[in-house]
Coordinates of C-alpha atoms in Angstrom, one line a residue:
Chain A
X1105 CA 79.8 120.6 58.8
X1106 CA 77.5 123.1 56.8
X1107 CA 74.8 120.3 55.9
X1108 CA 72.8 123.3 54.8
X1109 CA 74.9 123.6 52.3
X1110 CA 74.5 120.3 50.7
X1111 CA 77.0 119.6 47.6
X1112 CA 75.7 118.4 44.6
X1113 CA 77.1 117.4 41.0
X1114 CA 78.7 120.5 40.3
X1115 CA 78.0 121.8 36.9
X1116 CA 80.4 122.0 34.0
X1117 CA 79.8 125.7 33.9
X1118 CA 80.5 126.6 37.2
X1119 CA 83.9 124.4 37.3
X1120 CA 84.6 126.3 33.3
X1121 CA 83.8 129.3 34.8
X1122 CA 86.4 129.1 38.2
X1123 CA 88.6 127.0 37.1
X1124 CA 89.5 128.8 33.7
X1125 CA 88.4 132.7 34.3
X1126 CA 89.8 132.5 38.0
X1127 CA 92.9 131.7 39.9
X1128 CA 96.4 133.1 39.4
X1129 CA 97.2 133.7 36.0
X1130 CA 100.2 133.6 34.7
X1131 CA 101.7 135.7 31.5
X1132 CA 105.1 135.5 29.7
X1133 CA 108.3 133.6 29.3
X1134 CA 107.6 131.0 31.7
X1135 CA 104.6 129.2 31.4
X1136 CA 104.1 126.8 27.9
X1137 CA 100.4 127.5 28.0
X1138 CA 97.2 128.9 29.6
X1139 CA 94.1 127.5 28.5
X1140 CA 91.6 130.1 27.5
X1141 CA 88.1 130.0 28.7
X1142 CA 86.6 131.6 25.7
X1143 CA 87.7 129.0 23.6
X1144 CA 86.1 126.6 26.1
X1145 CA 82.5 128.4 26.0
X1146 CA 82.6 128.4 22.3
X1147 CA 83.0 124.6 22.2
X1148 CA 80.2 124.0 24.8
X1149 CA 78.1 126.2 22.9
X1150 CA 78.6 124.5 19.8
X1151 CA 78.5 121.2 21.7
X1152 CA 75.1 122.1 22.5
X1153 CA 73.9 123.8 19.4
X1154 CA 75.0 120.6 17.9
X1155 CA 72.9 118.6 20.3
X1156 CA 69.6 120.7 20.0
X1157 CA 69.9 120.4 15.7
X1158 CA 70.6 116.4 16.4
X1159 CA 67.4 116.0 18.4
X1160 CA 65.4 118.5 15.7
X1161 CA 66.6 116.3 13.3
X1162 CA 65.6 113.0 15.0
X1163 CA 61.8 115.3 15.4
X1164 CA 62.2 115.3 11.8
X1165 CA 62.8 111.9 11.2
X1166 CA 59.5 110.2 14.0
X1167 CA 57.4 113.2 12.0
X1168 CA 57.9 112.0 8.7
Chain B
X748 CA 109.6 108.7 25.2
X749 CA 106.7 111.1 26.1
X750 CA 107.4 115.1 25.7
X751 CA 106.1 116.4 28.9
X752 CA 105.9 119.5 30.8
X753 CA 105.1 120.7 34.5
X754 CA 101.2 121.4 35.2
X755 CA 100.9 123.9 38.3
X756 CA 97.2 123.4 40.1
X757 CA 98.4 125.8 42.8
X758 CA 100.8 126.5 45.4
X759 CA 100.7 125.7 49.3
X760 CA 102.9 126.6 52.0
X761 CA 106.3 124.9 52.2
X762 CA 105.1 122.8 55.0
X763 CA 101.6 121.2 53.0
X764 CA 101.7 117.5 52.0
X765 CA 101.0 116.5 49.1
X766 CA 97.3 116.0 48.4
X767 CA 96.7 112.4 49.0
X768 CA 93.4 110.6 47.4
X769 CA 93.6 112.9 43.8
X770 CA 94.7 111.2 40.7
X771 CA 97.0 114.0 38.5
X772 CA 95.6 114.6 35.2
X773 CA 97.5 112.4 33.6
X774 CA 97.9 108.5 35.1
X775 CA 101.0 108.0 34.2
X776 CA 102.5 110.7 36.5
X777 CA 101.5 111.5 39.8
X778 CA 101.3 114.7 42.0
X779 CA 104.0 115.7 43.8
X780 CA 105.2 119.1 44.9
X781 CA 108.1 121.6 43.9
X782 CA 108.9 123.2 47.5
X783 CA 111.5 126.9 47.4
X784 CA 111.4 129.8 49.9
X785 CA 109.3 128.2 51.9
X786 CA 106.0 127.5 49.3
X787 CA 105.0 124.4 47.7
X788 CA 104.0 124.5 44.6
X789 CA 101.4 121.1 43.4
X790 CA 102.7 119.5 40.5
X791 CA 102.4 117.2 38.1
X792 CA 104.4 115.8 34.6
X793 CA 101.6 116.4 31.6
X794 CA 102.3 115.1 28.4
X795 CA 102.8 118.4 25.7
X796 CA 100.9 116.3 23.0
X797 CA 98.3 117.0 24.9
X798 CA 98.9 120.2 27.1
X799 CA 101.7 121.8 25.0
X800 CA 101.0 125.4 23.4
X801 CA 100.1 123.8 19.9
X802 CA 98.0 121.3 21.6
X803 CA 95.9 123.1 24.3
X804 CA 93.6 124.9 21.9
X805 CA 92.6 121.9 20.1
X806 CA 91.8 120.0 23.4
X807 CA 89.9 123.0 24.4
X808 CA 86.9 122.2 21.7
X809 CA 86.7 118.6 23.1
X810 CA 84.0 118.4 25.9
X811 CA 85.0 114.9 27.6
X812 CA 88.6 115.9 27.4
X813 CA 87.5 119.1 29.0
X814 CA 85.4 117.9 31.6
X815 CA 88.1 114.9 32.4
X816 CA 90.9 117.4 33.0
X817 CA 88.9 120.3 34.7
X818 CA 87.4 117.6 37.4
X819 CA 90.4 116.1 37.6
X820 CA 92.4 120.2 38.3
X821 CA 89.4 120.9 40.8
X822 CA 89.7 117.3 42.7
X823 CA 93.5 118.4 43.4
X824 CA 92.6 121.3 44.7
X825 CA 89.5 120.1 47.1
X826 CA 92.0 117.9 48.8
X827 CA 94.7 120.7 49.1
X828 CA 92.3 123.0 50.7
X829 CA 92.4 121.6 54.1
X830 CA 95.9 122.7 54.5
X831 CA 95.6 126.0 52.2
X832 CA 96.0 126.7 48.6
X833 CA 95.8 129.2 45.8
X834 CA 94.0 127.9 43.2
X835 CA 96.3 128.8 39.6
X836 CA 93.9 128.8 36.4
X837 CA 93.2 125.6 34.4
X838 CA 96.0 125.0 32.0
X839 CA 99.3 126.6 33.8
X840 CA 102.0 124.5 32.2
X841 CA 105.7 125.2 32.6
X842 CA 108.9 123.8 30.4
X843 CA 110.6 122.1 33.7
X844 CA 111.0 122.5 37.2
X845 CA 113.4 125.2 37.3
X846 CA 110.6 127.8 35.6
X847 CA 108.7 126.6 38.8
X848 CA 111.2 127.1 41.6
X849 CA 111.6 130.9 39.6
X850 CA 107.7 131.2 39.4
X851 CA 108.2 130.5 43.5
X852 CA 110.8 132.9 44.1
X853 CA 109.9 135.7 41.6
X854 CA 106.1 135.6 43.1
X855 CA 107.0 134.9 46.7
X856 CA 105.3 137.9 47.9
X857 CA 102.3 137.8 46.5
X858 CA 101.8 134.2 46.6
X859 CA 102.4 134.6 50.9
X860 CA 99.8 137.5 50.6
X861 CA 97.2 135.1 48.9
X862 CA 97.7 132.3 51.3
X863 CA 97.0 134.3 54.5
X864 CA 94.3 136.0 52.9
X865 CA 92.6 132.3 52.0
X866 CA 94.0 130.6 55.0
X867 CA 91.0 128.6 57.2
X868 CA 88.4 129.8 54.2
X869 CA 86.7 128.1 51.8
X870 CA 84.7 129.9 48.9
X871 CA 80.9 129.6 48.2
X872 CA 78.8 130.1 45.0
X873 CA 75.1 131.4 45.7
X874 CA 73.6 131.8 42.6
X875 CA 70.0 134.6 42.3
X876 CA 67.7 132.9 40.5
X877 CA 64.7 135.0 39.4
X878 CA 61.1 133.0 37.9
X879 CA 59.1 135.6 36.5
X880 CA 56.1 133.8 36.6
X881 CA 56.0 134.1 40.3
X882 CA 57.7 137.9 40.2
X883 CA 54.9 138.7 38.2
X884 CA 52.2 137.7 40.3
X885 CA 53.9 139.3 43.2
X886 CA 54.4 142.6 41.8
X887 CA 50.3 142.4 40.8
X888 CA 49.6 141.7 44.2
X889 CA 51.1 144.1 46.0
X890 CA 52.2 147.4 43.4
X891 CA 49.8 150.0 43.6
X892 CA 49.9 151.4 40.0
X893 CA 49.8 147.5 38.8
X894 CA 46.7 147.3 41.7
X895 CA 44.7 150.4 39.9
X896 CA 45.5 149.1 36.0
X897 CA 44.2 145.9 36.8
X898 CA 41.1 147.8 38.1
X899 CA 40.5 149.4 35.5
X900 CA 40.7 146.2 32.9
X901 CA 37.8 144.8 35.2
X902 CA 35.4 147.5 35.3
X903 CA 36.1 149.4 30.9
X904 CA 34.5 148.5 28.0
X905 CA 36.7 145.9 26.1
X906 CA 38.7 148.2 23.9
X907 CA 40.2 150.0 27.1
X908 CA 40.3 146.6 29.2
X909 CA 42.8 145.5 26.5
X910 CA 45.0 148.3 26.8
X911 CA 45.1 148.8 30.6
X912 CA 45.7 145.3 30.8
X913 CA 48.5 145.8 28.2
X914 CA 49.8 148.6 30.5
X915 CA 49.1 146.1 33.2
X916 CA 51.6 143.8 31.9
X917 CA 54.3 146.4 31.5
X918 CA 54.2 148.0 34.3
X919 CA 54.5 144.3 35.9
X920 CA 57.3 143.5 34.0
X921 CA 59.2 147.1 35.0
X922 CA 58.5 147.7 38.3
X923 CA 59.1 143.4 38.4
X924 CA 62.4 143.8 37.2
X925 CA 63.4 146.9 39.4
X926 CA 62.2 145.1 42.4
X927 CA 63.8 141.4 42.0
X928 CA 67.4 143.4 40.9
X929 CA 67.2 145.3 44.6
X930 CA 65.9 142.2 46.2
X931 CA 69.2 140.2 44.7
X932 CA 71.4 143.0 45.9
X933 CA 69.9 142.9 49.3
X934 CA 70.6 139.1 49.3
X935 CA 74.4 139.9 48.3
X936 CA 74.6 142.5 51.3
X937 CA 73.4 140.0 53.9
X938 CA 75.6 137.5 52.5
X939 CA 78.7 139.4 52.1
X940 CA 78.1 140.7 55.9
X941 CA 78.8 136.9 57.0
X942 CA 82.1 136.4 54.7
X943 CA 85.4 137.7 55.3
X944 CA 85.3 138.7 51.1
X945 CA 82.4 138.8 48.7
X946 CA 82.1 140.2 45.3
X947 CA 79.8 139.5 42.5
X948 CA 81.1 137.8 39.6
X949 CA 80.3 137.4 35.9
X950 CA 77.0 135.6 34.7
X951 CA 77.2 132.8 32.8
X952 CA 75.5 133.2 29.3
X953 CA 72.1 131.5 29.7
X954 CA 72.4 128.7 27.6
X955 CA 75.4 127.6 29.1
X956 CA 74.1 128.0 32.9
X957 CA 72.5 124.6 33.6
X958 CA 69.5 126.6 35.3
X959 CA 66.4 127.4 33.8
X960 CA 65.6 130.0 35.6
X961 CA 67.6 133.7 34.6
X962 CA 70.3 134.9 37.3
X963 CA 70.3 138.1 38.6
X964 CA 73.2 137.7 40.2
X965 CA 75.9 135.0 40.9
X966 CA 78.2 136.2 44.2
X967 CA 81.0 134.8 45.4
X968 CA 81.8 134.1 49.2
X969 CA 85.0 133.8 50.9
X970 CA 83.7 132.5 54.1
X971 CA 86.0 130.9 57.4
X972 CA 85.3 127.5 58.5
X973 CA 84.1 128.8 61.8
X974 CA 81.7 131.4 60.0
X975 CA 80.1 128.2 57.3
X976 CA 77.1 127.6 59.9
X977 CA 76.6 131.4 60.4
X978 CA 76.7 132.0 56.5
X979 CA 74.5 128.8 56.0
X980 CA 72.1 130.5 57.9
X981 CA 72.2 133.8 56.1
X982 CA 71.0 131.8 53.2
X983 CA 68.2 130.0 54.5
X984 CA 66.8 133.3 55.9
X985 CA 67.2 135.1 52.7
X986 CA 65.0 132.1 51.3
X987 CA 62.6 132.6 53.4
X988 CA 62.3 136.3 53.6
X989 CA 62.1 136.5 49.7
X990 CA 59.6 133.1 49.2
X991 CA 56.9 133.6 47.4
X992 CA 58.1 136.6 45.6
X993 CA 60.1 134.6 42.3
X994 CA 63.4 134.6 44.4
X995 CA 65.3 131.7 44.4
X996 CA 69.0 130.5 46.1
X997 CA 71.3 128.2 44.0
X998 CA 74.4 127.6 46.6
X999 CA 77.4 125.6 45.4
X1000 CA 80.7 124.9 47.2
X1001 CA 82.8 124.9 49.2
X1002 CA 85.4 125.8 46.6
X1003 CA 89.5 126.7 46.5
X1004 CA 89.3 130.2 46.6
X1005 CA 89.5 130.6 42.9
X1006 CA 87.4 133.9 43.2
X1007 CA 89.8 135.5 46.1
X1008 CA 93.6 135.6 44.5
X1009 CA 95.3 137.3 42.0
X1010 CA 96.7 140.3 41.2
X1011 CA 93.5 141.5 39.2
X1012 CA 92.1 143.0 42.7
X1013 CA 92.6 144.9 46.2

């Protein structure tokens, strides 16, 4: 065992990253779906644009 | 009754159990595998309101549905590496089993390729991390040009200390850069010379990271079990032949070999 290499929490990023820009992919008539991993960026981005104006906001509001 | 269709996480050799210990995406059907030509492919029933081709993109933009279902893909996998696996992307859906069993037989080549290329490997993540606060102070220390400029801000009048140190700064910031992007290259090299693959990979954007610190690189190892205590080293020694100097080592892993299949390479 590589205790060197200890495992932590693996970040959503890294998993979004792998799991959705890596591994076989799949075009055509046979697969229903494959999930896109630029949509995915865009809604963590937002996710976290939309974090950083709700604490600015809550700035605003112990400021006042 | 729910519509559903057949999630693929990846396929093993016809022999691998199923992956015991992971819950499939969905609770209310479990894993099981679709075995043809002698290849297993990891299954389980998803429900299309959810996963179907209408669906998926809408799902996409939720974060806890994300993260749910992309732990959930990479836990299946974790517990199918042991006996081999190549990882499909997040999100592989088919109409019914049949499309698998074709998916097994059309792709039977390359699939055999990818599992003896991943067999007894696991994949690493060792992420360059450069802080340019310490960078800086390196390259001040130890660049002759950066030496000489600082020199000169000590000993000139105040109009010419300003603009050597300006120049100071600059030249830090240059020769800085130059020096950290050969240093994470170098790091790369050693690394790679202790995997059976290696290849540098995209960066995420830097909001998105979840490191302060910029990346100068982000590499991917495909290393074999018997090699993990040899590569572990590598690391350790490339963190302490590049300490002090702004370098810094982010490892994560072991991994399915997400980085190492596909058609999309040698």
């Amino acid at each position: 065992v590589s205790t060197d290499l200890a495992q932590h929490r693996v970040a959503l990023v890294d998993l979004v990253d792998r799991l959705l820009g890596k591994g076989v992919v799949l075009a055509g008539d046979i697969t229903l779906a494959v999930a896109d991993v630029d949509l995915v960026r865009i809604s963590l981005r937002a996710l976290i644009a939309s974090v950083g104006s709700l604490e600015e906001d809550r700035d605003r509001e112990a400021a006042r | 009754v729910t519509a559903t269709g057949v999630y693929v996480y990846g396929v093993a050799a016809g022999d691998a159990p199923v992956p015991q210990g992971a819950g499939a995406l969905d609770v209310r059907f479990p894993l099981r595998t679709v075995r043809e030509d002698g290849l297993a492919a990891i299954v389980s029933e998803v429900p299309l309101d959810e996963f179907g081709e209408d669906a998926i993109g809408g799902r996409l933009g939720d974060r806890e549905w994300v993260e749910a279902k992309v732990r959930a893909h990479e836990d299946v996998l974790e517990r199918a590496l042991e006996a081999g696996v190549v990882p499909f992307r997040f999100g592989t859906v088919f109409r019914g089993e049949e499309p698998v069993r074709e998916l097994l037989r059309e792709r039977a080549e390359l699939l055999r390729v990818s599992l003896r290329r991943v067999a007894d490997k696991r994949e690493w993540g060792v992420k360059v991390l450069v802080d340019d606060d310490e960078l800086a102070s390196w390259t001040a220390a130890t660049d002759e040009r950066a030496g000489e400029l600082a020199d000169e801000a000590e000993a000139a009048s105040a109009g010419r200390a300003y603009l050597a140190r300006k120049r100071l700064e600059q030249v830090v910031r240059e020769e800085g850069g130059e020096r950290a992007a050969a240093w994470a290259r170098e790091v790369h090299d050693r690394l790679a010379a202790q995997a059976a693959e290696a290849r540098t990979v995209a960066i995420p954007p830097a909001e998105l990271s979840g490191y302060a610190l910029p990346i100068a690189l982000n590499g991917a190892y495909l290393v074999t079990r018997d090699g993990e205590d040899a590569f572990a080293a590598a690391v350790e020694e490339c963190r302490r032949d590049f300490a002090g100097r702004g370098l810094e080592l982010a490892v994560s892993g072991p991994w399915p070999p997400y980085n190492f299949v596909g058609e999309d390479e040698a």
